[in-house]
mmCIF file of C-alpha atoms in Angstrom:
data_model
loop_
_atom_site.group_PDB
_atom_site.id
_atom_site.type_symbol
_atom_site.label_atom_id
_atom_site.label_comp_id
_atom_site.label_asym_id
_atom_site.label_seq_id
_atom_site.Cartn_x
_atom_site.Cartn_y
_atom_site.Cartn_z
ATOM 1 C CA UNK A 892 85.746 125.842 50.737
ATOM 2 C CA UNK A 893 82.199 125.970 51.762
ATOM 3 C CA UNK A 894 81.615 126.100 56.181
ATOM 4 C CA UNK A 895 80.988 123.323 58.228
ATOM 5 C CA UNK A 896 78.285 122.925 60.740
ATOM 6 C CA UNK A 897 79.827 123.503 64.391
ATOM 7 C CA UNK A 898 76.718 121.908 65.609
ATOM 8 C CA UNK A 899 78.355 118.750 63.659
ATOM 9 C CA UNK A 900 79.181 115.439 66.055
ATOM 10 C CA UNK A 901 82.811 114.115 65.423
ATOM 11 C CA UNK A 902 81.876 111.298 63.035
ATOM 12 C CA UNK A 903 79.802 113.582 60.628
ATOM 13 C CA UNK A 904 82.381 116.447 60.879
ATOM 14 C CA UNK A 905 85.365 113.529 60.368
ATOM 15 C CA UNK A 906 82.861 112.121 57.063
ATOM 16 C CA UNK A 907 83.101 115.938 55.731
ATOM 17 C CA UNK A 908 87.133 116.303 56.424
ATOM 18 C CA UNK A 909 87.744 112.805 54.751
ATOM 19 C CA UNK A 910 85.658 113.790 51.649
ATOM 20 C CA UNK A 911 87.201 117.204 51.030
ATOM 21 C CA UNK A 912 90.436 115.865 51.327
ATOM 22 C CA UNK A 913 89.912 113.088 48.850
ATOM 23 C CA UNK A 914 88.446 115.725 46.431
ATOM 24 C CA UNK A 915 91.050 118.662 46.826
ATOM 25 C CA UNK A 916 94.053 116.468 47.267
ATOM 26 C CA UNK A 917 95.082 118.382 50.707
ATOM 27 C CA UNK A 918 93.628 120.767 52.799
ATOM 28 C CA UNK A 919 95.391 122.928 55.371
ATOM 29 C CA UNK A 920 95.364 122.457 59.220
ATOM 30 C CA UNK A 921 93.880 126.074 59.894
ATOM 31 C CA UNK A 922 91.179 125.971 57.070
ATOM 32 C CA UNK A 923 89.059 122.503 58.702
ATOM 33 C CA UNK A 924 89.199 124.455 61.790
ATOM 34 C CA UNK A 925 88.111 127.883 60.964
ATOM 35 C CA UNK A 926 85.356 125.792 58.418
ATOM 36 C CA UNK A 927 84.311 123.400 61.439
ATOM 37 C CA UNK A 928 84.208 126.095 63.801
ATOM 38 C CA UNK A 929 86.534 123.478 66.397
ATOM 39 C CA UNK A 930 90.282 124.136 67.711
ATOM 40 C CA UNK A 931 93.451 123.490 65.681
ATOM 41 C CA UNK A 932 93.574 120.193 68.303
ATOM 42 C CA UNK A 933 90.552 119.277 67.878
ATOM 43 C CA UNK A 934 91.161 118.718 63.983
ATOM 44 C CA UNK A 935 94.639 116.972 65.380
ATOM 45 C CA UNK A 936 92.683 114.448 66.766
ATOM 46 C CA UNK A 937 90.562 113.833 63.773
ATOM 47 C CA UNK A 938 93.075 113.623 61.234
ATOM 48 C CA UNK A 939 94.850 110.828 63.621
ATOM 49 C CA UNK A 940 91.707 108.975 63.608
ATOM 50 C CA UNK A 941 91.410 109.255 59.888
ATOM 51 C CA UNK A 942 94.529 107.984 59.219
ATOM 52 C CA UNK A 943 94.464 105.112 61.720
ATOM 53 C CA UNK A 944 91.509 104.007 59.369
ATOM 54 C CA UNK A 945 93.515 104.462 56.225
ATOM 55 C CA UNK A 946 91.599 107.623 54.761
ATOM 56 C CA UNK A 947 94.502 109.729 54.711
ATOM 57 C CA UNK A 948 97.386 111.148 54.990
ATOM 58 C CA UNK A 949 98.833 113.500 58.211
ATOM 59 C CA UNK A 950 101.533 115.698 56.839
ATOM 60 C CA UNK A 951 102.885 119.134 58.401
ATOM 61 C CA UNK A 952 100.310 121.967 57.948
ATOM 62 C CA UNK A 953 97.358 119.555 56.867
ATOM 63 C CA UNK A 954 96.132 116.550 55.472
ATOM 64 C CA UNK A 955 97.156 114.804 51.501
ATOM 65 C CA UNK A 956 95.047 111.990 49.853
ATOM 66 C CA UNK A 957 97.990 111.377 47.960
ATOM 67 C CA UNK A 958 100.100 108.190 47.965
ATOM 68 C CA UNK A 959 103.855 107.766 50.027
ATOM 69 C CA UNK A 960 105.894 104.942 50.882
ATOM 70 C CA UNK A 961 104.038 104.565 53.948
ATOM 71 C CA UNK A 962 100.412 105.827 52.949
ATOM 72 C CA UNK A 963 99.062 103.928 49.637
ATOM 73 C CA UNK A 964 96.016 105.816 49.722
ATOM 74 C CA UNK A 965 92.171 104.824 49.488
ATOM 75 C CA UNK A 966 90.719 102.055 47.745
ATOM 76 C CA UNK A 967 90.060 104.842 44.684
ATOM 77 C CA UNK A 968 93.578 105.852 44.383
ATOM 78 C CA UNK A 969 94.740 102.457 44.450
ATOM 79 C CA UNK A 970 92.706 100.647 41.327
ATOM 80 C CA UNK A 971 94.264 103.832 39.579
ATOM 81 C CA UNK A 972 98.055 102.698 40.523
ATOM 82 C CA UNK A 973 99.865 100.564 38.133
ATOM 83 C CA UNK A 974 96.876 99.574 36.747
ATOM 84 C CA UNK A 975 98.685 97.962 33.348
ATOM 85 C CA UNK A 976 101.647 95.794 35.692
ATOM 86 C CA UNK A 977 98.052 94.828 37.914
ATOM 87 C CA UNK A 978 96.620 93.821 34.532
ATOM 88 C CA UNK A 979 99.610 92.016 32.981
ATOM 89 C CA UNK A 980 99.953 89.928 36.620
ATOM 90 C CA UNK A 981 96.352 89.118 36.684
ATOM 91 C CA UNK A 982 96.698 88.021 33.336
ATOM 92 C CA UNK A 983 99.344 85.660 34.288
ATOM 93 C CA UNK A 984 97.355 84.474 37.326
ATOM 94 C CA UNK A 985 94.130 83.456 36.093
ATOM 95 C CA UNK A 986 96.075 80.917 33.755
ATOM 96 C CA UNK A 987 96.309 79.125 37.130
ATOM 97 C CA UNK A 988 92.881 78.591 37.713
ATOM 98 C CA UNK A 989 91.064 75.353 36.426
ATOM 99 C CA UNK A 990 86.956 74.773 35.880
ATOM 100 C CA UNK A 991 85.622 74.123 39.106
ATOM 101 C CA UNK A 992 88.434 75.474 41.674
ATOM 102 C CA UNK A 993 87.542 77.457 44.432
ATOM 103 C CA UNK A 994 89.676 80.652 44.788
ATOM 104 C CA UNK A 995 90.219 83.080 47.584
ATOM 105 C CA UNK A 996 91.226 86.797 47.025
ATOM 106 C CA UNK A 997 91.865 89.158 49.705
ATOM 107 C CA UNK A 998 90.886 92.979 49.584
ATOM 108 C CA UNK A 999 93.945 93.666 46.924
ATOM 109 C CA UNK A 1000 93.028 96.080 44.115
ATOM 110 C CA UNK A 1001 95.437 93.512 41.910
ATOM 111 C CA UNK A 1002 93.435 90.932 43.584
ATOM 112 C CA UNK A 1003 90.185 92.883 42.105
ATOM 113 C CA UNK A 1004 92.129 92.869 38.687
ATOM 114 C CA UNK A 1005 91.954 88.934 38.584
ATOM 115 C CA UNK A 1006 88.517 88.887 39.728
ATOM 116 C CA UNK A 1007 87.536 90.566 36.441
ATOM 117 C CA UNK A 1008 89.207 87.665 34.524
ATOM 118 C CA UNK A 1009 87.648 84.991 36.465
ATOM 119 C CA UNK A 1010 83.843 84.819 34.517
ATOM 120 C CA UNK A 1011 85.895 83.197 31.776
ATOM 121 C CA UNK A 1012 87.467 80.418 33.319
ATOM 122 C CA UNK A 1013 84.081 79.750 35.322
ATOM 123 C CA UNK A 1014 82.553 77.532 36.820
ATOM 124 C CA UNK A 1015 84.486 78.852 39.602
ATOM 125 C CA UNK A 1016 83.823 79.243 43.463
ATOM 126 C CA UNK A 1017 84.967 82.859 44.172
ATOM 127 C CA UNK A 1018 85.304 83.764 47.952
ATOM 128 C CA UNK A 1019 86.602 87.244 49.262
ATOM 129 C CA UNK A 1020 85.820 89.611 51.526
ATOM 130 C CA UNK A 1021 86.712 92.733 49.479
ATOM 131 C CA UNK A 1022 83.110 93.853 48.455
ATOM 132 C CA UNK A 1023 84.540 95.224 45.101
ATOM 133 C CA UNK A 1024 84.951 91.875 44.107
ATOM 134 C CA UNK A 1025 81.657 90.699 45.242
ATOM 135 C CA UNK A 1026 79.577 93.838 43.795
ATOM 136 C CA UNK A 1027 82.328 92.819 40.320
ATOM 137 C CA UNK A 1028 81.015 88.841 40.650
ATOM 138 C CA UNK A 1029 77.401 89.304 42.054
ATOM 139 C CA UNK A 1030 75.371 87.631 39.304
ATOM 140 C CA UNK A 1031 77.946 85.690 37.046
ATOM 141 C CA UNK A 1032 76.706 83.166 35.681
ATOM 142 C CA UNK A 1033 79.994 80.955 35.969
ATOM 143 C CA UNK A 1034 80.809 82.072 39.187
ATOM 144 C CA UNK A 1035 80.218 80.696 42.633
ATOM 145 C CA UNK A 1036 80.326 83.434 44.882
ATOM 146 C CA UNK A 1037 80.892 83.386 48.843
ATOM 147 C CA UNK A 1038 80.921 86.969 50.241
ATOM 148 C CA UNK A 1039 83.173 86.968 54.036
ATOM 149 C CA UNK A 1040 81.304 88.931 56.413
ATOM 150 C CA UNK A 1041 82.610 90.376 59.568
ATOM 151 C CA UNK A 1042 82.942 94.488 60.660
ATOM 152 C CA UNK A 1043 83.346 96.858 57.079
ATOM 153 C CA UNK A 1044 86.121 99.160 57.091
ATOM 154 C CA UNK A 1045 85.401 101.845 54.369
ATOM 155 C CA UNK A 1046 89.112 102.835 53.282
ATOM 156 C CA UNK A 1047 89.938 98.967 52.664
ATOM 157 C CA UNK A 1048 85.897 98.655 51.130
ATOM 158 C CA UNK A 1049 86.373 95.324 52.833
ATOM 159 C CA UNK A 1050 85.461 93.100 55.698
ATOM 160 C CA UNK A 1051 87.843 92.594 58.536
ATOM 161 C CA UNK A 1052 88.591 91.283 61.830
ATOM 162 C CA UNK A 1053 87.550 88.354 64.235
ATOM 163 C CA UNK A 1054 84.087 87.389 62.234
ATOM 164 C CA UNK A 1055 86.067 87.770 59.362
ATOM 165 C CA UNK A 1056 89.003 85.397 60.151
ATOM 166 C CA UNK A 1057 86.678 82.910 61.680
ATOM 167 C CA UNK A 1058 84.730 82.857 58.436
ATOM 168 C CA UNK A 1059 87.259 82.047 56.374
ATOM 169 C CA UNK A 1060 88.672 79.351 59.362
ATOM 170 C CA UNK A 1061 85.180 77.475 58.289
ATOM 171 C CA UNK A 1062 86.409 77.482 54.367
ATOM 172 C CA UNK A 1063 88.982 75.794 52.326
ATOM 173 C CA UNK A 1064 90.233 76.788 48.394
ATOM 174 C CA UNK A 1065 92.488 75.238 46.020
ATOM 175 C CA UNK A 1066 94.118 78.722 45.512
ATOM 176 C CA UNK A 1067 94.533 82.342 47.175
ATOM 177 C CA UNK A 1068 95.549 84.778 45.053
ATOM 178 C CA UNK A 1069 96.533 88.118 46.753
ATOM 179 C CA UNK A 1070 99.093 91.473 47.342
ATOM 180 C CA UNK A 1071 100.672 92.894 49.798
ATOM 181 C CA UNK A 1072 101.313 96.480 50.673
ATOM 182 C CA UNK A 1073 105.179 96.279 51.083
ATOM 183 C CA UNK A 1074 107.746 93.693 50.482
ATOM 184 C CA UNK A 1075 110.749 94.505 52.707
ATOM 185 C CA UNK A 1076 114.048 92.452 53.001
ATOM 186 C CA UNK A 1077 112.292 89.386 51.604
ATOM 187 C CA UNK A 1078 108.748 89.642 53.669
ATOM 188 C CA UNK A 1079 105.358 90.930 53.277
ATOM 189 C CA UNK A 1080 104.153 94.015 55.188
ATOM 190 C CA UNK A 1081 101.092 95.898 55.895
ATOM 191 C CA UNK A 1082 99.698 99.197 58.102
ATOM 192 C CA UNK A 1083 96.931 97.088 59.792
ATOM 193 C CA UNK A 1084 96.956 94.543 62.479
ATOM 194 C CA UNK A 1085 93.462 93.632 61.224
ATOM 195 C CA UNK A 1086 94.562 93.357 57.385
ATOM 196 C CA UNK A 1087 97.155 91.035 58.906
ATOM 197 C CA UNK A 1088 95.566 88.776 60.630
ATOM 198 C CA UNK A 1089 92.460 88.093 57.852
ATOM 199 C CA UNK A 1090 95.176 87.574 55.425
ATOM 200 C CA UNK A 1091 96.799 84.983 57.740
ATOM 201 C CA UNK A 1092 93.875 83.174 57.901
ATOM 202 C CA UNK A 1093 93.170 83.222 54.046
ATOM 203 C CA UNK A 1094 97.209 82.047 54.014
ATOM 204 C CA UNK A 1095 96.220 78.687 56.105
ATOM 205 C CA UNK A 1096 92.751 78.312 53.710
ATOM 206 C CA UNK A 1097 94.073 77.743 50.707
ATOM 207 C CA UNK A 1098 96.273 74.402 49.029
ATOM 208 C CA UNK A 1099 97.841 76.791 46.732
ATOM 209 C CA UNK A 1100 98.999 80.464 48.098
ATOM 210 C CA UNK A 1101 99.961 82.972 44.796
ATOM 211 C CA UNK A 1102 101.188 86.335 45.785
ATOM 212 C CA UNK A 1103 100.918 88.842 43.093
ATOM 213 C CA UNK A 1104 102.983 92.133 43.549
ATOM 214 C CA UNK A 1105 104.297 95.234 41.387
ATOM 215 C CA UNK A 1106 107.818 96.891 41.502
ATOM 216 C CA UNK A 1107 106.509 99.825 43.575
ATOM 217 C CA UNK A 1108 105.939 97.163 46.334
ATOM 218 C CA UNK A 1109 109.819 97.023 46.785
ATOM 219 C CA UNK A 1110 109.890 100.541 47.633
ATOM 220 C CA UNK A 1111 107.225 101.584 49.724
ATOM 221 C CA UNK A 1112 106.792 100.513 53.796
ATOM 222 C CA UNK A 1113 104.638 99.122 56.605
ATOM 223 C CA UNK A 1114 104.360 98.421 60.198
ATOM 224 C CA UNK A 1115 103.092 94.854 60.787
ATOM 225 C CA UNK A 1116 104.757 91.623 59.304
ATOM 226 C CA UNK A 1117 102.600 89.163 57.242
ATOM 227 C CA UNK A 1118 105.031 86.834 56.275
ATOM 228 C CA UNK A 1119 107.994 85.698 54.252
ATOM 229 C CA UNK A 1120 108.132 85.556 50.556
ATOM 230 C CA UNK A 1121 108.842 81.914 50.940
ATOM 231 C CA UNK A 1122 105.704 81.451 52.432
ATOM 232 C CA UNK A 1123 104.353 81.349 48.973
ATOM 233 C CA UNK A 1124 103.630 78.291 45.938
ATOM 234 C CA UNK A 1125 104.522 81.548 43.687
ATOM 235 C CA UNK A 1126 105.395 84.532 43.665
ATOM 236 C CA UNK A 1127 104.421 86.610 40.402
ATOM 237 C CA UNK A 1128 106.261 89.849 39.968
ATOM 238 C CA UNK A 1129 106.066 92.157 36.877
ATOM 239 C CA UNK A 1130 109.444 92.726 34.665
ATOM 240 C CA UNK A 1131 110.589 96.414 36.099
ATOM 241 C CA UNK A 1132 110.952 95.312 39.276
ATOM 242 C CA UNK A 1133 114.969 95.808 39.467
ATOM 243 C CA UNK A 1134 117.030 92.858 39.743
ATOM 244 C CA UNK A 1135 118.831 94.186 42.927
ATOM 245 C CA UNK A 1136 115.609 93.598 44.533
ATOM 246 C CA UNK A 1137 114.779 90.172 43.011
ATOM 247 C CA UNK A 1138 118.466 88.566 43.260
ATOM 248 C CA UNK A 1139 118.047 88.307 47.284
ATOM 249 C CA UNK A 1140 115.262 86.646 46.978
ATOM 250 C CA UNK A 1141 115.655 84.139 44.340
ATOM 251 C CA UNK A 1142 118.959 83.173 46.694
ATOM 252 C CA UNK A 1143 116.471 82.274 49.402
ATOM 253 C CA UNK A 1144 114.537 80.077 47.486
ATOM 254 C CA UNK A 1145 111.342 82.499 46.760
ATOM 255 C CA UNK A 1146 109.809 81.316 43.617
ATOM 256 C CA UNK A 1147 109.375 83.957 41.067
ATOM 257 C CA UNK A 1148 107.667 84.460 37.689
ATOM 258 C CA UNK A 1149 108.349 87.542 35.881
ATOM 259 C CA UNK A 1150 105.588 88.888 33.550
ATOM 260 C CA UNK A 1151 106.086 91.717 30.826
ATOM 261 C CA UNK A 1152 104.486 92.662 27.984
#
């Protein structure tokens, strides 16, 4: 592992910890210090600030760019995950949208997976404020695009917070399609306060609100509540999510479409 500069300031030193740890995987406690020339606490402190932003993962001994049921990893590990069951519900999506609808997507990597179907079915109005779907949409011919500004977060590649929300408070669509990090006893969860309350406002936005999740979304965690399933027009879920999981919430009323191949 080549040396850091001491002479670094926390945000540059913090830049060099988040990339080596994205490109090894995980890197020990002791190494970023003795690299960084800095205390064992002071690399505490930095790995709590990267993980507040969603770069990675604090385990004992170190850091892990690799995915839990609390950590779902950066925006690159994520369009890697279940990238057929995002395909396969994007699929089933899209056959929602008509010529000339407006559609919202949040800053969901299956959300980005629709987006790529979208130049088809054009002319559409596309508006998100994940900036992998703009830089996907920028110059389609068929497509509409309104970009949602606000302040960029890097490990969402998307625009959050106040500016954010009250952008999309100005805007109405006939459909939102979007994910959700966790589903957990019949409601939607996420790690971020912010991500939670931009989604909430894309939520009241749209006339039609389409939630689009995979059967790892049953298993994995998160701290803030969005909202319940029922929330939702429809709920599109891909076929190995395990009926112990979808029989709870077809008694409340949640309605479901299961894709497969």
């Amino acid at each position: 592992m080549a040396d850091g500069d001491p002479a670094l300031g926390p945000r540059e030193r913090r830049d060099q910890i988040r990339q080596l740890v994205a490109s090894e995987g995980f890197v020990r406690m002791e190494q970023l210090a003795e690299a960084h020339g800095v205390s064992l606490m002071t690399i505490h402190r930095d790995l709590d600030v990267l993980q507040s932003e969603g770069w990675l993962r604090k385990v004992r001994g170190g850091a892990t760019a690799q995915p839990s049921a609390l950590y779902h990893g950066d925006v690159r590990h994520r369009v890697q995950a279940m990238s057929e069951a995002k395909r396969l519900l994007a699929e089933e999506a899209v056959a929602l949208v008509e010529p000339g609808a407006s559609v919202m997507i949040d800053e969901s990597t299956t959300g980005l997976a629709v987006a790529g179907l979208l130049p088809a079915r054009g002319p559409v109005t596309v508006i998100s404020n994940f900036l992998a779907v703009v830089n996907l949409l920028a110059g389609e011919a068929t497509i509409d695009l309104i970009a949602l500004g606000g302040a960029y977060y890097p490990a969402y590649d998307a625009f959050l917070g106040m500016r954010t929300t009250e952008a999309i408070r100005s805007l109405h669509a006939d459909v939102l399609f979007m994910s959700t990090t966790a589903v957990t006893n019949g409601h939607c969860y996420h790690q971020s306060q912010e991500t939670v309350a931009v989604k909430r406002a894309l939520m009241e936005s749209a006339s039609k609100k389409v939630l689009l999740i995979d059967h790892t979304k049953f298993s994995k965690r998160g701290l803030h509540q969005l909202a319940p399933l029922t929330a939702f027009d429809l709920v599109i879920v891909d076929s190995d999510a395990p009926e112990s999981d979808l029989a709870p919430l077809r008694a409340a009323g949640v309605p479901l479409k299961i894709v497969s191949n």
